[in-house]
Tab-separated table of C-alpha atoms and ligand atoms in Angstrom:
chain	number	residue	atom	x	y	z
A	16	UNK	CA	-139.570	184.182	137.184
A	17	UNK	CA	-142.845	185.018	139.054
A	18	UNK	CA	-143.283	185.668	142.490
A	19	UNK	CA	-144.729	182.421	143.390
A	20	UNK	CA	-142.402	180.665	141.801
A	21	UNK	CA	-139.567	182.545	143.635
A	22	UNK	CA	-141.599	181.157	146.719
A	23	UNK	CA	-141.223	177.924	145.098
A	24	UNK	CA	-137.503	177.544	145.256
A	25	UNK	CA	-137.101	179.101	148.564
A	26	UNK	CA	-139.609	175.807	150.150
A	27	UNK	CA	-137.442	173.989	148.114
A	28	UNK	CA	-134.509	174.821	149.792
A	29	UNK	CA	-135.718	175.076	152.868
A	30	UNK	CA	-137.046	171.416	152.584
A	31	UNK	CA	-133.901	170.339	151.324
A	32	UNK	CA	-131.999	171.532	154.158
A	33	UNK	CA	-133.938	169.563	156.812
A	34	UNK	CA	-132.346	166.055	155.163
A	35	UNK	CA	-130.439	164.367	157.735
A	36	UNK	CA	-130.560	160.886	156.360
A	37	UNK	CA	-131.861	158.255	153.438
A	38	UNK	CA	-135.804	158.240	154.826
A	39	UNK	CA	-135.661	162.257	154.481
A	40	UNK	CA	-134.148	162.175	151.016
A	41	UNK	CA	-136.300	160.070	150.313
A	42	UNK	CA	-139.854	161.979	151.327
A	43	UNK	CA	-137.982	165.196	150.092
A	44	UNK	CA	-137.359	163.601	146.500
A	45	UNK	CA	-140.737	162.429	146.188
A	46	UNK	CA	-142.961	164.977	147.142
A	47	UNK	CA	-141.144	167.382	144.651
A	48	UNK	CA	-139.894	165.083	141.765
A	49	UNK	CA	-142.566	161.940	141.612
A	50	UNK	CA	-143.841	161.368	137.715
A	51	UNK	CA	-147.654	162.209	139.000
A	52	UNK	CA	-147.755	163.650	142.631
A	53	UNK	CA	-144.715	165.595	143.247
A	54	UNK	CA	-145.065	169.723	143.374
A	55	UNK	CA	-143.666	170.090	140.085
A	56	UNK	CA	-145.567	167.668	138.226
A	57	UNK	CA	-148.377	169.197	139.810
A	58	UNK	CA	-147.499	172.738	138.987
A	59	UNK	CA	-147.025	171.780	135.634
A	60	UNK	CA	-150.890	171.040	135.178
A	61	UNK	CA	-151.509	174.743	136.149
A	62	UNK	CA	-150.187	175.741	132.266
A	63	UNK	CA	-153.648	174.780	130.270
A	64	UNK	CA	-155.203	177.227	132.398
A	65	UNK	CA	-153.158	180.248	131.641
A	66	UNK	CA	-153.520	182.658	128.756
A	67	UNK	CA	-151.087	181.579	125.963
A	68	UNK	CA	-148.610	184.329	126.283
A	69	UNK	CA	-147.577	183.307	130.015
A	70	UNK	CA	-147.067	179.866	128.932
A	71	UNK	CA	-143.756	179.618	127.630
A	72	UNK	CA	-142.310	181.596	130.636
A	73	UNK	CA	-144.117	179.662	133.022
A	74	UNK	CA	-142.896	176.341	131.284
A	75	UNK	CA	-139.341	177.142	131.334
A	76	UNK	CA	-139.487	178.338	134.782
A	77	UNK	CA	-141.070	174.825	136.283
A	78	UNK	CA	-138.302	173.256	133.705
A	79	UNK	CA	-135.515	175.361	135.391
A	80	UNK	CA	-136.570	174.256	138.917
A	81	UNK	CA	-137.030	170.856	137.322
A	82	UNK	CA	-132.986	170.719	136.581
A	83	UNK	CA	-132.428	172.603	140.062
A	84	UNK	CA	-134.279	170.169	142.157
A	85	UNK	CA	-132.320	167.132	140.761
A	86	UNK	CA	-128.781	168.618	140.789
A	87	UNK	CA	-129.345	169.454	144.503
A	88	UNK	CA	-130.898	166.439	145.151
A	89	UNK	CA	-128.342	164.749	143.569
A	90	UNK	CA	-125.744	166.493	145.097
A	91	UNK	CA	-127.202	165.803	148.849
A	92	UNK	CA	-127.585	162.002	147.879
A	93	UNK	CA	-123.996	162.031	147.653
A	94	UNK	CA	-122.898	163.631	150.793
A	95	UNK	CA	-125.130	161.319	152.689
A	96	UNK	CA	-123.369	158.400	151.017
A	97	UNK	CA	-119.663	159.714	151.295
A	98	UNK	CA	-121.158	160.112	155.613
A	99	UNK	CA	-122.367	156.517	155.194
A	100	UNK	CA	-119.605	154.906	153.890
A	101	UNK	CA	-116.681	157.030	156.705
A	102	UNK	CA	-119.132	155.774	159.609
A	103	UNK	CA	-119.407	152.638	158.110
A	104	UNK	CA	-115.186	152.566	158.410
A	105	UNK	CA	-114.598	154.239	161.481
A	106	UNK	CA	-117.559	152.153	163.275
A	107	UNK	CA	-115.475	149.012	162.139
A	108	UNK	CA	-112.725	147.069	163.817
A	109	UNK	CA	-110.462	146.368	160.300
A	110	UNK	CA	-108.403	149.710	159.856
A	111	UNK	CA	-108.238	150.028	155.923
A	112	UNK	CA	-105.759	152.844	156.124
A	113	UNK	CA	-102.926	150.451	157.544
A	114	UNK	CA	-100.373	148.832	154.761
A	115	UNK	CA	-101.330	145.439	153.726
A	116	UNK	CA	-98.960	142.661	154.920
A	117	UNK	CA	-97.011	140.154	152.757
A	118	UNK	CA	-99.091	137.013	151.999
A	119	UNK	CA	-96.107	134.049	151.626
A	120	UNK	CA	-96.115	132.916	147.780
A	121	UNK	CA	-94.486	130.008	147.071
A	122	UNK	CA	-91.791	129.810	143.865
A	123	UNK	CA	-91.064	127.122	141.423
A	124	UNK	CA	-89.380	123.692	143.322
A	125	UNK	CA	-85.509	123.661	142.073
A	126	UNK	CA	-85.625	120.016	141.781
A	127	UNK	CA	-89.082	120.956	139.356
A	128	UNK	CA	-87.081	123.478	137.697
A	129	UNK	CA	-83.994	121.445	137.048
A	130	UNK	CA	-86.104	118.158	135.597
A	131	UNK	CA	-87.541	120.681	133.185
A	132	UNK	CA	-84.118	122.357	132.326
A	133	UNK	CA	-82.969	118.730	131.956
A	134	UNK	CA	-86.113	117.952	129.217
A	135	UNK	CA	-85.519	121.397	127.888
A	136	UNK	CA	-81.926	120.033	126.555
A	137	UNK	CA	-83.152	116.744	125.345
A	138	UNK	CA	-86.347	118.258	123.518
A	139	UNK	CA	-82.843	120.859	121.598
A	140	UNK	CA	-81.669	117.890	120.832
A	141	UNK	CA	-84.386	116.088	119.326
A	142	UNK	CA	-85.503	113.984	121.634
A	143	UNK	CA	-89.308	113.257	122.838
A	144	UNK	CA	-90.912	113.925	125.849
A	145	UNK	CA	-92.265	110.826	127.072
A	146	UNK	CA	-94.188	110.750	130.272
A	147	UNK	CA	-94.624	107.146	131.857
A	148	UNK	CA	-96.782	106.134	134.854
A	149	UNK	CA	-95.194	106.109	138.501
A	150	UNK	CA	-97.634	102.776	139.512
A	151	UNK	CA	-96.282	100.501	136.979
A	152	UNK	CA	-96.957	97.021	136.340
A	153	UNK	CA	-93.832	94.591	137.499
A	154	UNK	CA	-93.503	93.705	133.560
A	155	UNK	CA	-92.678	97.218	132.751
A	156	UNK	CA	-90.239	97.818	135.608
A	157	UNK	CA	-88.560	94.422	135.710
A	158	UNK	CA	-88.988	91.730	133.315
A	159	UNK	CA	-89.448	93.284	130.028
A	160	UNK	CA	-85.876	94.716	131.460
A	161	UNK	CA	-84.557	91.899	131.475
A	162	UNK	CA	-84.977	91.254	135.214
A	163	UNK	CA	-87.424	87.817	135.232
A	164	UNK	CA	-89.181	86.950	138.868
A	165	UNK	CA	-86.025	85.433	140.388
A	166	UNK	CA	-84.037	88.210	139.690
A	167	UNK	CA	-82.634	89.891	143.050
A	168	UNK	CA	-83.144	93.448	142.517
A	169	UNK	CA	-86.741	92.811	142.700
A	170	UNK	CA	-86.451	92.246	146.003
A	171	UNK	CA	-89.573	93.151	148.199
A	172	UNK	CA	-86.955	94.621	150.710
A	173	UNK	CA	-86.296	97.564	148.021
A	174	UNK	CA	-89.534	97.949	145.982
A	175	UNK	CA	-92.955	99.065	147.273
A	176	UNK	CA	-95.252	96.237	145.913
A	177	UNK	CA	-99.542	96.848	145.736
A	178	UNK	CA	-100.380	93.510	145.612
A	179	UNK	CA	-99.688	89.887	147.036
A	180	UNK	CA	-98.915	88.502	143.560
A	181	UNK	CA	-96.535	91.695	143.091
A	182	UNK	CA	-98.351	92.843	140.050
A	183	UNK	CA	-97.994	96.247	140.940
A	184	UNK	CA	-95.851	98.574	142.356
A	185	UNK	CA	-94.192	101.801	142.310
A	186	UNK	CA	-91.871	102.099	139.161
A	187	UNK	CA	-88.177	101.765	140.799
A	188	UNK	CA	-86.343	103.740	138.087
A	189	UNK	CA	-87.661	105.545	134.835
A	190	UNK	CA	-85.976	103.365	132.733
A	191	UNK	CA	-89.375	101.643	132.140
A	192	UNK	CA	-89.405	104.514	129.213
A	193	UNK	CA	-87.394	101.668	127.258
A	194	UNK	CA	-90.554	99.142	127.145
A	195	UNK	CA	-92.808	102.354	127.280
A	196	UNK	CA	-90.849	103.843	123.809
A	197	UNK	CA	-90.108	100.875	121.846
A	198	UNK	CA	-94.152	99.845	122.218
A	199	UNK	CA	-95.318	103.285	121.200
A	200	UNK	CA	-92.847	104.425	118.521
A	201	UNK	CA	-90.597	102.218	115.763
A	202	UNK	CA	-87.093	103.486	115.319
A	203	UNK	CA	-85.854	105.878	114.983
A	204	UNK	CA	-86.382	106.417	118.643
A	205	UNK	CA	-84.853	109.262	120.766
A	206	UNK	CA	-87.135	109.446	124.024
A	207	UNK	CA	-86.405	111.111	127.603
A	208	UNK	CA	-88.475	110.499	130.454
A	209	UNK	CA	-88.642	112.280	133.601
A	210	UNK	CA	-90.351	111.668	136.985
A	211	UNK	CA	-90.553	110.125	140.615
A	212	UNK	CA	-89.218	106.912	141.490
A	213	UNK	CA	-89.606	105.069	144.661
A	214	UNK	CA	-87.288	102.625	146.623
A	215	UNK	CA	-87.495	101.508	150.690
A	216	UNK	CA	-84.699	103.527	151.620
A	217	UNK	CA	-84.381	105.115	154.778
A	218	UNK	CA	-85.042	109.264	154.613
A	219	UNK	CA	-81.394	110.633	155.448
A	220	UNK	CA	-79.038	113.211	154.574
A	221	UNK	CA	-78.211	111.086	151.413
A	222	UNK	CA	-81.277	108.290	150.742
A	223	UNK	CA	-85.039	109.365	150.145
A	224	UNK	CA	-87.466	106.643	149.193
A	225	UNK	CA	-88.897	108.861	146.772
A	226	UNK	CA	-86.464	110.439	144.607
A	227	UNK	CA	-86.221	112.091	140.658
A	228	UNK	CA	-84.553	110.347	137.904
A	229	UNK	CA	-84.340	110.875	133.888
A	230	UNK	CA	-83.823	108.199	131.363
A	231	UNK	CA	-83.072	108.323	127.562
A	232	UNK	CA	-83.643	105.772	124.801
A	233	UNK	CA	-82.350	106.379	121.578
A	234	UNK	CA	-82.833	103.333	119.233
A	235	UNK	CA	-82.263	103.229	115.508
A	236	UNK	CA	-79.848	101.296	112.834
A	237	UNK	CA	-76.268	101.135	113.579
A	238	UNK	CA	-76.390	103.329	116.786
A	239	UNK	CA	-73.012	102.293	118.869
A	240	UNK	CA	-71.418	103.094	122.135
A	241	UNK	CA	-70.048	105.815	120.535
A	242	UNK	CA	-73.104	107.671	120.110
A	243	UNK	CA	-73.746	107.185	123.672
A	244	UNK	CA	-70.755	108.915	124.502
A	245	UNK	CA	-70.939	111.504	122.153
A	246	UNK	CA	-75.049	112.422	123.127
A	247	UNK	CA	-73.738	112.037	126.689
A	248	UNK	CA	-70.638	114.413	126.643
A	249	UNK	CA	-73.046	117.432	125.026
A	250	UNK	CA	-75.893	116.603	128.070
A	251	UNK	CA	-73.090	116.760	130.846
A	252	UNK	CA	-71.562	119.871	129.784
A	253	UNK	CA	-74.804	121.311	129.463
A	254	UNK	CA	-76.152	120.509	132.742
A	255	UNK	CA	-73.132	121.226	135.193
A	256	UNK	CA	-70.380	122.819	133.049
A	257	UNK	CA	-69.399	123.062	129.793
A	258	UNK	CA	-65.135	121.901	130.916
A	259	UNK	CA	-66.773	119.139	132.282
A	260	UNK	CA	-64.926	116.115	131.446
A	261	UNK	CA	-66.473	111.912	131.616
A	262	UNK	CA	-65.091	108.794	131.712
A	263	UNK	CA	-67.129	104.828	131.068
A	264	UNK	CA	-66.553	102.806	133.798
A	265	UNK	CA	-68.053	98.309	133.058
A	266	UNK	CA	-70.684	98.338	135.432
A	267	UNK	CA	-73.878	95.927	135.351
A	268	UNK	CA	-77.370	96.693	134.568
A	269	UNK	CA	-79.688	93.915	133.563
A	270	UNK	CA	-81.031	95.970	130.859
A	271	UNK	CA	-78.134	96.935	129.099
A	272	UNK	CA	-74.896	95.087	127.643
A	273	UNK	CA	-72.015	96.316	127.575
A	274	UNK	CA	-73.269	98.385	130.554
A	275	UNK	CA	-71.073	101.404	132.362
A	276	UNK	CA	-70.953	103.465	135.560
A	277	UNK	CA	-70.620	106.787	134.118
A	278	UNK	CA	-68.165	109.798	136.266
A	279	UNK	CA	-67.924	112.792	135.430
A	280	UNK	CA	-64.696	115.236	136.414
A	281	UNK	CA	-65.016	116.723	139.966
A	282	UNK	CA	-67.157	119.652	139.768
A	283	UNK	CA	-65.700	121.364	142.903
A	284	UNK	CA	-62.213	120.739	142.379
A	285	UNK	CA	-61.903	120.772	138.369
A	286	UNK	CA	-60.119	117.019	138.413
A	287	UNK	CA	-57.749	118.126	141.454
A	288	UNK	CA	-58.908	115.780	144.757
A	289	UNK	CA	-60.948	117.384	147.063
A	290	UNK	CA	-63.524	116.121	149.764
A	291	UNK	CA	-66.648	115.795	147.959
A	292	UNK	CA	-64.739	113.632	145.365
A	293	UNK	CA	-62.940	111.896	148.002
A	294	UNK	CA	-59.538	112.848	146.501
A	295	UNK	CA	-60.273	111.412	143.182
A	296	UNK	CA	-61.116	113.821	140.767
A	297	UNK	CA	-64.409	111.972	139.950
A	298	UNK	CA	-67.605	111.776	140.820
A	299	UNK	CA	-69.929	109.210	139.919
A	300	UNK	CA	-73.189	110.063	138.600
A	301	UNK	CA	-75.122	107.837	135.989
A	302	UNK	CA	-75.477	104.497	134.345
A	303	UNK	CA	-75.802	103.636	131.318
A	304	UNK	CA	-75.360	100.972	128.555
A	305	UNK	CA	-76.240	99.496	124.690
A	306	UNK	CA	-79.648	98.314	124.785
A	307	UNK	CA	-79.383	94.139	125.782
A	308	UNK	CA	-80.626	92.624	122.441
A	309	UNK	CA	-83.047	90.728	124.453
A	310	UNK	CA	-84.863	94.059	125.773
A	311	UNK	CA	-85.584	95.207	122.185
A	312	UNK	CA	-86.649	92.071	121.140
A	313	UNK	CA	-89.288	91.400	123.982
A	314	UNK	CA	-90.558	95.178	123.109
A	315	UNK	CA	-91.009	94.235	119.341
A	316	UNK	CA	-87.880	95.846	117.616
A	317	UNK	CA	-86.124	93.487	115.622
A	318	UNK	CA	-82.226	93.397	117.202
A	319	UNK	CA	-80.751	92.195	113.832
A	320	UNK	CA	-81.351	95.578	112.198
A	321	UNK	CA	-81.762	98.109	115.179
A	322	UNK	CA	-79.560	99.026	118.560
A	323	UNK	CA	-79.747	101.430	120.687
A	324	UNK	CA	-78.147	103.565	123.922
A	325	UNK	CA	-80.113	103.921	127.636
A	326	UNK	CA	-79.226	105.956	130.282
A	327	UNK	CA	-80.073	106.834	133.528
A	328	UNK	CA	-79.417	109.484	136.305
A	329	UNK	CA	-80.781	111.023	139.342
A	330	UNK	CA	-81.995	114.337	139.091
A	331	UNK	CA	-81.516	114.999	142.910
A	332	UNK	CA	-78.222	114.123	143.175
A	333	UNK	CA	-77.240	116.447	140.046
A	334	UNK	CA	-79.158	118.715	142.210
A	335	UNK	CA	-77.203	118.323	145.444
A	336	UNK	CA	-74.106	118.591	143.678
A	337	UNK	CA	-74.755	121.808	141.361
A	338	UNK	CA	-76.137	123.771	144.563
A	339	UNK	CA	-73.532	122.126	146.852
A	340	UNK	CA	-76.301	120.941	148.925
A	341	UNK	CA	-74.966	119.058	152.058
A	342	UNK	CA	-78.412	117.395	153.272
A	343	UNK	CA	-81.011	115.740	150.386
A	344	UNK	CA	-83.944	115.970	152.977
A	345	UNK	CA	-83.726	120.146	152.987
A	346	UNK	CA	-85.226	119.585	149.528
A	347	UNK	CA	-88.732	118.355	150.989
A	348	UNK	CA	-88.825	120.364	153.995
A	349	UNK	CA	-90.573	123.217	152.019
A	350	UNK	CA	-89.037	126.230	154.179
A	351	UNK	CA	-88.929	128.510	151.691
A	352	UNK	CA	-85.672	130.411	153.181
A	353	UNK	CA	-84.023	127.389	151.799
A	354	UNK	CA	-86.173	126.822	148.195
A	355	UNK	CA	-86.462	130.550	147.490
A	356	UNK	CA	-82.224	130.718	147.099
A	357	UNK	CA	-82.201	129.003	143.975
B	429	LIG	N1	-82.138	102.351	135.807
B	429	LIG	C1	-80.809	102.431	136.330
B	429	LIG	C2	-80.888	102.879	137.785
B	429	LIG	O1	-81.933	103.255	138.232
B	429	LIG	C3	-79.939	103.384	135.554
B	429	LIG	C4	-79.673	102.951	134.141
B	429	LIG	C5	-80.517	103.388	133.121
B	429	LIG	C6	-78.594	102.181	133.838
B	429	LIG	C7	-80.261	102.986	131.820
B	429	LIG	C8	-78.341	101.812	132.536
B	429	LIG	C9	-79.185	102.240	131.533
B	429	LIG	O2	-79.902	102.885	138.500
């Protein structure tokens, strides 16, 4: 390297240490590496006018301070951003170096959670996954059950009605998946549907007005009470325990003849007598029933050749009882101390 050059590096430097900030990197950068003005560019034009044999060691020495001028430049660049960024951080009011705190996430409903364990054992089964609307038109929740106008359980003092002419309301039960099914499908039918139902109840420890249920439809030649009973038995043990034990009560349901209150052995006692059973050994929990031969026939399915099992049950109370919960409402409180123990 020449002498001048020598002087070269050495303004360099001493240019390079005056930067204090982004204007003075700046200027410095551009008066030494800019494509037509900076020094070395500039420099550079000197080699036409030397004799040939200094060129190549005058080229690679402009090169050389080339490479040196942009490794220190780029070097400096990044000190004064690393100084940019800590002031930027200890000028602010957030303090990034303190831990993060928990952000509350919720976790799947257990009510959610059981109605899917409950279509999880029906879909093992066979069955089909029907999904029917929660405003329903009256003929879907009441008369093509078998419950015409005069009937008393459609009482405006239990259903919530839309309209003045009580068109539509808010489906009482899910066992509108009967007239829902037996439109959509032809037997064989085996359908489950699961959802919200509404009544005006009061909101206490044991009535909500909106509540879960699940129905079942199976429909198909010679089906008989004792297919009920057998599908039945393999769903109850499933769902709470698999000694659990059931007995068919008669009970009445427009929709279904013979009907029955269905109980199932005492979950907390095993069959012994205890509170929650009230000393009985049983606890009743669904309804259920053949298919009234006037249902099928109003939905199209011709009663001579085809019969069928319904059933229905609310998914809260199986709820209540397999968590041993005392008070319904804690369920739609959302404190999720209570929802995040299950
Ligand atoms: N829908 C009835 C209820 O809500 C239950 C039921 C369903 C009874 C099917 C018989 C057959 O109480």
């Amino acid at each position: 390297m020449t002498d001048p050059d020598r002087n070269l590096i050495e303004q360099f430097e001493r240019d390079v240490s005056t930067i204090r900030d982004m204007e003075q990197y700046v200027s410095v950068r551009d008066r030494w590496l800019a494509r037509e003005t900076g020094i070395i560019t500039t420099r550079m034009k000197l080699l036409r006018d030397l004799p040939s044999e200094e060129r190549p060691a005058f080229g690679r020495a402009m090169n050389e301070l080339r490479k040196h001028a942009e490794e220190r430049l780029e070097a400096v660049l990044e000190v004064l951003k690393k100084a940019a960024r800590e002031a930027a951080i200890s000028g602010s009011l957030v303090d990034v170096t303190r831990p993060g705190f928990p952000y509350p996430v919720g976790c799947e409903h257990p009510i959610r959670r059981l109605q899917q364990e409950i279509e999880d054992i029906f879909v093992s089964m066979g069955f089909r996954v029907f999904d029917c609307p929660e405003v329903e038109r009256e003929y879907y929740n009441f008369t093509a059950l078998n419950m015409p106008r005069e009937h008393p359980a459609r009482d405006a003092q239990d259903t919530f009605y839309f309209d003045e002419p009580e068109l539509t309301l808010l489906r009482t039960h899910c066992s509108t998946v009967q007239v829902h099914a037996m439109e959509t499908m032809k037997p064989p039918i085996r359908a489950v549907s699961t959802g919200k139902v509404y009544r005006r109840d009061p909101f206490d420890a044991t009535h909500s007005p909106m509540f879960f249920q699940v129905d079942v439809l199976v429909v198909d030649e010679g089906i008989t009470m004792g297919d009920l009973k057998g599908t039945l038995e393999t769903f109850l043990k499933r769902i709470f325990h698999p000694d659990t034990r059931m007995r068919l009560r008669p009970g009445y349901f427009p929709f279904v003849e013979p009907g029955a209150e269905v109980d199932i052995s005492c979950i907390f006692c095993f069959g012994q007598g205890c509170r929650i059973c009230k000393q009985t050994g049983w606890i009743e929990i669904l309804g259920a029933g053949m298919v009234h031969p006037k249902v099928l026939r109003m939905s199209g399915v011709d009663d001579s050749r085809y019969s069928g099992f319904a059933w229905g049950m609310g998914i809260d109370r199986v709820a209540i009882l397999k968590y041993g919960v005392e008070d319904i409402r804690l369920f739609w409180e959302n404190d999720l101390r209570f929802l995040r123990q299950f």
